Coordinates of C-alpha atoms and ligand atoms in Angstrom, one line a residue:
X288 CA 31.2 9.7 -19.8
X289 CA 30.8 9.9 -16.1
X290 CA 33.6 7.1 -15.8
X291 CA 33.1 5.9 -11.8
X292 CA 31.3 8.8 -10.9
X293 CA 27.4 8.2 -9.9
X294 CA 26.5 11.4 -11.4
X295 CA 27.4 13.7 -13.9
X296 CA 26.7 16.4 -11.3
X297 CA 29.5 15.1 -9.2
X298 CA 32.4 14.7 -11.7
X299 CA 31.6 18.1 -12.6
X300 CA 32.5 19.8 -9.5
X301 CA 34.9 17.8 -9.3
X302 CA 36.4 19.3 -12.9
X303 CA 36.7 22.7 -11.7
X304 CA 40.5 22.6 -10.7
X305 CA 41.1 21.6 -13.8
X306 CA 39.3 23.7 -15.8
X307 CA 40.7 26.6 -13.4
X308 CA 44.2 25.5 -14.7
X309 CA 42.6 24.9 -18.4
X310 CA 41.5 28.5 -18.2
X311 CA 44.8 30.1 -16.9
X312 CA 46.6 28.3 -19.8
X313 CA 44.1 29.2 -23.0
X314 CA 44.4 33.0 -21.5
X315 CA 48.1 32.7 -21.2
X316 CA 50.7 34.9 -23.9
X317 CA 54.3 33.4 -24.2
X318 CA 55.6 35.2 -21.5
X319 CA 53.0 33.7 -18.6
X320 CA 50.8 37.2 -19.0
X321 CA 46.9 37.0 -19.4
X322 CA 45.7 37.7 -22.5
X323 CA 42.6 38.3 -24.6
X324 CA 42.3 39.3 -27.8
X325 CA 43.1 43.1 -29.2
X326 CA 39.7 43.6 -30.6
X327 CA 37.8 42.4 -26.7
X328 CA 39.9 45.0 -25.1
X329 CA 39.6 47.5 -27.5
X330 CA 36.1 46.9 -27.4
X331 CA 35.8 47.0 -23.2
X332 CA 38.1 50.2 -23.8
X333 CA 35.5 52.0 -25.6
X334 CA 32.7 51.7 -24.3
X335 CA 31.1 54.1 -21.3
X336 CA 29.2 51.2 -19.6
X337 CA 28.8 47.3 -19.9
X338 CA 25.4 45.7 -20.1
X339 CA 25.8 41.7 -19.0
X340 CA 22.7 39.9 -20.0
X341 CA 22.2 36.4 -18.8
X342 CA 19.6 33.4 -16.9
X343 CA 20.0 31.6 -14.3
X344 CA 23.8 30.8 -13.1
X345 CA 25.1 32.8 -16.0
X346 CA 22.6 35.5 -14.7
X347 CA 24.3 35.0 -11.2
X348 CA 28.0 34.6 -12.5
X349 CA 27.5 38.2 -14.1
X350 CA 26.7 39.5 -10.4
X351 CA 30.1 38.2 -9.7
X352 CA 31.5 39.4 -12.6
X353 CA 30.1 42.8 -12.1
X354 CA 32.3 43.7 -9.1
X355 CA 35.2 41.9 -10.9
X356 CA 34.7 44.6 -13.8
X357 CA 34.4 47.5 -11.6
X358 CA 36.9 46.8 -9.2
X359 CA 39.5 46.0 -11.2
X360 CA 38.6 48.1 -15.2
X361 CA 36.8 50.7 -13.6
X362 CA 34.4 50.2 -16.2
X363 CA 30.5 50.9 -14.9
X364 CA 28.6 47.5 -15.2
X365 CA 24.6 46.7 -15.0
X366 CA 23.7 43.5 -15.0
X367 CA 20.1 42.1 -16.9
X368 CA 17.9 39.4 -16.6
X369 CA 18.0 38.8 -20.3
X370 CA 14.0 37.8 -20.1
X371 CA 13.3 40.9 -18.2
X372 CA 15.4 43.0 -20.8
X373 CA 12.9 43.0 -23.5
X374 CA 10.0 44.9 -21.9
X375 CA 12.3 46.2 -19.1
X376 CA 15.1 47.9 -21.2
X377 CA 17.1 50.0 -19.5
X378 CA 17.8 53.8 -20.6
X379 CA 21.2 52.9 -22.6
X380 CA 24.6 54.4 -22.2
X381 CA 25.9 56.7 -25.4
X382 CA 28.9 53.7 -25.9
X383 CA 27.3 50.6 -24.4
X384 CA 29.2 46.9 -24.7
X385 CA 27.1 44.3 -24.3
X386 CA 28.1 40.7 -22.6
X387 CA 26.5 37.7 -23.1
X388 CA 26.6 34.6 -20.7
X389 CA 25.7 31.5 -21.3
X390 CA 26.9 28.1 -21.3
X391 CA 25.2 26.1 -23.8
X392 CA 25.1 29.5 -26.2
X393 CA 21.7 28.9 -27.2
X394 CA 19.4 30.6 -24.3
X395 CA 16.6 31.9 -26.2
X396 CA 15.3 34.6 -24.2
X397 CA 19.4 35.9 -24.3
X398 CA 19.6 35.1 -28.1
X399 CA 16.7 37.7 -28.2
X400 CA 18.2 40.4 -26.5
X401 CA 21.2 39.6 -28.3
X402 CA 18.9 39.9 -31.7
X403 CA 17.5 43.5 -30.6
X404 CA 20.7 45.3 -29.6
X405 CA 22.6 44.1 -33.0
X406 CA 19.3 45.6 -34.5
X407 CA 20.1 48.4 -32.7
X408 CA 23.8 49.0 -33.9
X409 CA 25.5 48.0 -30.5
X410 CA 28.7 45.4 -30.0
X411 CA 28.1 42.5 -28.2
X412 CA 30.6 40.0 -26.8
X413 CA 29.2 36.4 -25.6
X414 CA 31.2 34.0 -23.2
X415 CA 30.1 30.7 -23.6
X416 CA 31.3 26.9 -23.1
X417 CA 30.3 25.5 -26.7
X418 CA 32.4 27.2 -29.7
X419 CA 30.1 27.6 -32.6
X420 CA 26.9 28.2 -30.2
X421 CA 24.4 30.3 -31.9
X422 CA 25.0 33.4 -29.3
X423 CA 29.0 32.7 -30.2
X424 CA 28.4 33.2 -33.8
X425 CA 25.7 35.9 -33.3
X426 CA 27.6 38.3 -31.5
X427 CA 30.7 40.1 -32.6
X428 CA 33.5 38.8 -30.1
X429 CA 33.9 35.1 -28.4
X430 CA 35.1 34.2 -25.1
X431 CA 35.6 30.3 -24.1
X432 CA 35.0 28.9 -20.8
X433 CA 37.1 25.9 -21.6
X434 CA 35.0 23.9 -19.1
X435 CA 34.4 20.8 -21.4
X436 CA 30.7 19.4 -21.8
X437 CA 28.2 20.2 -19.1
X438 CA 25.9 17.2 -18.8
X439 CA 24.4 17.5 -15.7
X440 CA 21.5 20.1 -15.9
X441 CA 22.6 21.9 -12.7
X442 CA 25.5 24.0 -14.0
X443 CA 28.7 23.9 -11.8
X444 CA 32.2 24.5 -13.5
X445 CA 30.2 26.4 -15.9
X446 CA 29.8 29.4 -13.1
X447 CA 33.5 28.8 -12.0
X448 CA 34.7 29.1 -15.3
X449 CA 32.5 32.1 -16.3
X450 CA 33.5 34.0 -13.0
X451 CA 37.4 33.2 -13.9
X452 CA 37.1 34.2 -17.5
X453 CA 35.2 37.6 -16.2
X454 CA 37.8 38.2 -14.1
X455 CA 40.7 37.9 -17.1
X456 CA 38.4 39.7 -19.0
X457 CA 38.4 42.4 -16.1
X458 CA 41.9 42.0 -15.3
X459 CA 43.6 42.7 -18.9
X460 CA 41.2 45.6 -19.4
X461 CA 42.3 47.2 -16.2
X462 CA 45.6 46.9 -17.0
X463 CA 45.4 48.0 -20.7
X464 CA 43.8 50.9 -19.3
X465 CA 46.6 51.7 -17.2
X466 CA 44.5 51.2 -13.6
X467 CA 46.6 50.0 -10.9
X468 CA 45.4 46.4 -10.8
X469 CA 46.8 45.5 -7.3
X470 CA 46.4 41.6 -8.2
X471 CA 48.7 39.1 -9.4
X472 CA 46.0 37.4 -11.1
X473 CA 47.8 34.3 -12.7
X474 CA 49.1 33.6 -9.2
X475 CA 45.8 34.0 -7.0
X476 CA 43.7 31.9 -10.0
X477 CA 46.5 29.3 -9.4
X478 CA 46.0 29.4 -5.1
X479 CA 42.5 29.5 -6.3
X480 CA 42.8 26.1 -8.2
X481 CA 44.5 24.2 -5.7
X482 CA 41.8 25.8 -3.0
X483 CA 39.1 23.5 -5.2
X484 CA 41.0 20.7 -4.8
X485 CA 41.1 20.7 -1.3
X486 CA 37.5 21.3 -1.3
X487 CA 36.8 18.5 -3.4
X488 CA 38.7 16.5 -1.4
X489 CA 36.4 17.1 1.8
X490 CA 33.1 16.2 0.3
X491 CA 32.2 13.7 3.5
X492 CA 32.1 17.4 5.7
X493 CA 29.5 18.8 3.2
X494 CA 27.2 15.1 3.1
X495 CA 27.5 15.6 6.7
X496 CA 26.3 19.1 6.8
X497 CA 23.8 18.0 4.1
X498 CA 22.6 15.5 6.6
X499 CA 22.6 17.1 10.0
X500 CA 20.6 20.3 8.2
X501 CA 18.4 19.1 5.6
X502 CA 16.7 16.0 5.7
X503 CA 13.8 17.1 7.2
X504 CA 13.9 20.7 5.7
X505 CA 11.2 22.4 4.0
X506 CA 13.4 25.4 3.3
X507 CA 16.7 26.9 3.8
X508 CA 17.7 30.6 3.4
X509 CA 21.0 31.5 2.4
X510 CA 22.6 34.8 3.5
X511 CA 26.2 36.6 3.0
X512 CA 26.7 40.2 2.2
X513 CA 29.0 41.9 -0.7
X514 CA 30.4 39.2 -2.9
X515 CA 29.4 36.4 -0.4
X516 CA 25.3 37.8 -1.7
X517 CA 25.9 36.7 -4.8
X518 CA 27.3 33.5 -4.5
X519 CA 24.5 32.6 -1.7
X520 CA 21.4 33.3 -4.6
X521 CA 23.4 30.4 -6.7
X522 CA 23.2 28.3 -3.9
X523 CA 19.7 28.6 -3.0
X524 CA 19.3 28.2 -6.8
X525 CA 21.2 24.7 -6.7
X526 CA 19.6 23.8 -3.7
X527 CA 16.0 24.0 -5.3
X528 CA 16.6 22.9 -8.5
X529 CA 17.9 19.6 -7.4
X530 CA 16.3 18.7 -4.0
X531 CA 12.8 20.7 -4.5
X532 CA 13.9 22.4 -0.9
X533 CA 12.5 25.7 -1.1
X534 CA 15.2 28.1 -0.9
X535 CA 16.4 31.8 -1.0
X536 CA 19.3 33.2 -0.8
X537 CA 19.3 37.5 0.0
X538 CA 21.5 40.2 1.3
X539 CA 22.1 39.7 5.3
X540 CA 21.1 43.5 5.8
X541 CA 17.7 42.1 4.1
X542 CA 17.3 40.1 7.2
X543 CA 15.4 42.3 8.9
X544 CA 13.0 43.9 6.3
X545 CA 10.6 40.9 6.2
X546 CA 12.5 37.7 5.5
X547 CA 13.5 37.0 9.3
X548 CA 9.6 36.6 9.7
X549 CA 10.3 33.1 8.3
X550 CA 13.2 32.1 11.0
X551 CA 11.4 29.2 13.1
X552 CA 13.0 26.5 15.0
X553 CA 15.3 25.0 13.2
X554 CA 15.3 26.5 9.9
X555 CA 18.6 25.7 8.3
X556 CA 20.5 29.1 7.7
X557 CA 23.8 28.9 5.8
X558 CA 25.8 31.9 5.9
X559 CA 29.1 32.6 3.8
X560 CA 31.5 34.9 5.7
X561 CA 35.0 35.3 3.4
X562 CA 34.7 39.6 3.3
X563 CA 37.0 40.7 5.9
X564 CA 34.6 44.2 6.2
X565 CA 31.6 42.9 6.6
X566 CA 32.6 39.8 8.8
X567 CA 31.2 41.6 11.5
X568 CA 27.4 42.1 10.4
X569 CA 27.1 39.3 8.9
X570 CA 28.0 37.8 12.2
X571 CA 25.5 39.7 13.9
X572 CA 23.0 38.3 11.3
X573 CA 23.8 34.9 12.1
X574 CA 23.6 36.0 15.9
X575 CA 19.5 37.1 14.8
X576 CA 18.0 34.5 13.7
X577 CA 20.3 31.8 16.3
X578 CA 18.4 33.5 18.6
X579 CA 14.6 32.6 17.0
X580 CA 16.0 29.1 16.7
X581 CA 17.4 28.6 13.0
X582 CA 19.9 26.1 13.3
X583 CA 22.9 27.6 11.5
X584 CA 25.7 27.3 9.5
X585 CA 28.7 29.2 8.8
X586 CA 31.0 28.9 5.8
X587 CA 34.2 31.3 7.0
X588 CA 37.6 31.7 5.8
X589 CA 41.2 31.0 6.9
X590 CA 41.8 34.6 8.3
X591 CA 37.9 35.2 9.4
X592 CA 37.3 32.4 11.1
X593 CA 35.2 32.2 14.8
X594 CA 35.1 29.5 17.0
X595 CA 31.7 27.5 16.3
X596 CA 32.3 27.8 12.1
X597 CA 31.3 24.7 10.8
X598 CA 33.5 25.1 7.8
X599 CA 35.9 27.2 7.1
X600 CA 37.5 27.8 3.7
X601 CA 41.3 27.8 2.4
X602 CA 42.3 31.2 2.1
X603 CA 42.3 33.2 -1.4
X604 CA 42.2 37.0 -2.4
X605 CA 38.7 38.2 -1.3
X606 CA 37.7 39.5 -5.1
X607 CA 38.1 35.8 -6.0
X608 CA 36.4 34.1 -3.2
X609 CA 33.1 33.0 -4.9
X610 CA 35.4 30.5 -6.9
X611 CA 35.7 29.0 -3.8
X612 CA 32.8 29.4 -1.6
X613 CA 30.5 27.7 -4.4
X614 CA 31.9 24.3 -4.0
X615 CA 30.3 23.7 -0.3
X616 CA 27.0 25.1 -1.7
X617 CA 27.3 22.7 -4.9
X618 CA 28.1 19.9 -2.6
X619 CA 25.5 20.4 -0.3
X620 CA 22.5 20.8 -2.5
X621 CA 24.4 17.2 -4.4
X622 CA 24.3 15.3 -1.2
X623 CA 20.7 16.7 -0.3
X624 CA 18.8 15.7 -3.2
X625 CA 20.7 12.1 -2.9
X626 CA 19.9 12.0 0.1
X627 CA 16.2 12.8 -0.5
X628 CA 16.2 10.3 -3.3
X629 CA 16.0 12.9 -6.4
X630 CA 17.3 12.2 -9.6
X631 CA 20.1 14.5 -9.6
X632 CA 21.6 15.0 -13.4
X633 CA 17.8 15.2 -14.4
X634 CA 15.6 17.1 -12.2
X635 CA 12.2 17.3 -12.8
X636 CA 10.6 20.1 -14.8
X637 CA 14.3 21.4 -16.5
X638 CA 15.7 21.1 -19.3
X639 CA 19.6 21.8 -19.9
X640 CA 19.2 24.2 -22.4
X641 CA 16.5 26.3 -22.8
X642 CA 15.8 26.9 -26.6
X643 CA 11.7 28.8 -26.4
X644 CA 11.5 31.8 -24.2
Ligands
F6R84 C1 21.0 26.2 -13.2 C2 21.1 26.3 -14.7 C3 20.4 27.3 -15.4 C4 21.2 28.0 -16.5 C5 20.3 28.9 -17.4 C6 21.1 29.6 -18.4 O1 21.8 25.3 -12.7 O2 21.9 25.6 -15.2 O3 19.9 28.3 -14.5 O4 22.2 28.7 -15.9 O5 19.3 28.2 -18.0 O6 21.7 28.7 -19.3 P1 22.9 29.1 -20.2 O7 24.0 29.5 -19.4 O8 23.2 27.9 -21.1 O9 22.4 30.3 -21.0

């Protein structure tokens, strides 16, 4: 029920402190450490390489999650298109894992990779929102997101809760491997928790942003580097799927390979800076295409910040940062297709789940 919210869409993001606090607690042992269970880390343990397969968000959560892995298990991750994979398969590892992502657990074109590695004799683990999902029961291991029901068709505390689980996931593997994890994880997904709730608290800033850049838009590009990469292709995906504004999101070291051929006056750039070593480029980026009239718009963070930001996020540990920087990007493709009149929950052409590949 959306209760007084206007759209499921809304009342989703605004879940996602929740669910962040849902999420520490289902992962938590007696004694306040994360946890998972024996037979996930023994399975992340053994292998030589991790294969995430996902669409969409999911798809874009596993970039996230990729880094999470790396950094923190040491574990070498690739992560798949699952409707590429098919024809596209990669030359396997000799102990691959495989990790599913999906929300809804019923994906097709993932439940067919999913199909072809069991065939093949490999593990597979799949985090999902719905227990009981057909990619829950097909695979060999189960993680929840613990997000409750995701109406809206644009997924929001799905990808939070995917990127937090990932980062247990990556966290208690590290550890049980005996890496220095130099995170207090439980505590920075806790900062991280009541970060969202400041953020959902200043939804007027991102209907004004939404406003003063996109009304008359007929695109928007979206650039960050590292981590900040990632989370901008999810909001160019929000963006389009809900307001039909064309948008991309790509690496701000892209710029100048062919997409800056785009920048006219007053193209709307947003640009995410919360990665204290690459604050400086992709400064410099937003410097570019100021200067061939894009009207932008930074999204900083407490610590980074430069006179002229136009927001600038509460401070959190810079692995964890897409948790945050989402929420402004969620917001802002809301407000635009209200603004443009769209119907929000139910964009055209989409369907929630995607069941035929
Ligand atoms: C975008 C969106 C889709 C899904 C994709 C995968 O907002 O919701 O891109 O992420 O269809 O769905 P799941 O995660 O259910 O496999």
């Amino acid at each position: 029920e959306k209760g007084t919210y206007p759209h499921f869409m809304l009342k989703e993001i605004d879940e996602q402190p929740l669910v962040m606090r849902k999420i520490i607690q289902a992962y938590q042992d007696g004694n306040g450490n994360l946890k998972i269970e024996d037979e996930i880390t023994k399975a992340m343990l053994d292998a030589d390489r991790l294969y995430i397969v996902a669409c969409g968000t999911s798809y874009h959560a596993g970039l996230v999650g990729k880094q999470l892995i790396e950094k923190m298990a040491g574990i070498p991750v690739e992560v798949h298109l699952a409707s590429e994979f098919g024809y596209n398969m990669p030359l396997l590892s000799a102990k691959p894992l495989f990790i599913f992502i999906s929300q809804s657990g019923e994906t097709a074109d993932s439940r067919a990779v999913l199909i072809k590695v069991k065939e093949m004799g490999y593990k597979a683990l799949t985090i999902t929102n719905v227990p009981g999902s057909t990619l829950s029961r097909e695979a060999d291991f189960t993680l929840l997101l613990h997000a409750g029901p995701e109406i809206a068709v644009a997924s929001t505390k799905a990808y939070t809760a995917q990127i937090a689980v990932l980062a247990i996931l990556a966290f208690v593997t590290g550890t049980s491997k005996g890496a220095s994890v130099n995170i207090n994880l439980v505590k920075e997904l806790g900062i991280i928790a009541n970060a969202m709730e400041t953020l959902c608290d200043a939804k007027e800033e991102f209907e004004q942003i939404a406003a003063e850049y996109l009304p008359a838009a007929i695109n928007c590009f979206f650039i960050g580097r590292s981590i900040d990469h990632s989370v901008g292709l999810e909001g160019a995906l929000k963006l389009k799927e809900i307001s039909y504004i064309q948008a991309e999101g790509f690496a701000g070291g892209e710029l100048k390979h062919g997409t800056i051929a785009l920048i006219e006056k007053q193209t709307p750039v947003i640009a995410l800076a919360t990665q204290a070593g690459v604050n400086g480029s992709i400064r410099a980026n937003v410097k570019e295409v100021a200067t061939r009239g894009a009207s932008t718009c930074i999204i900083s963070m407490k610590g980074l910040e430069t006179e002229g930001d136009r927001f600038v996020l509460p401070a959190v540990h810079e692995l964890l940062t897409p948790l945050i920087s989402v929420i402004p990007l969620q917001l802002i493709a809301y407000y635009a297709a209200l603004h443009r009149g769209c119907d929000v929950d139910k964009p055209r052409n989409l369907a929630k789940s995607v069941t035929v590949e």
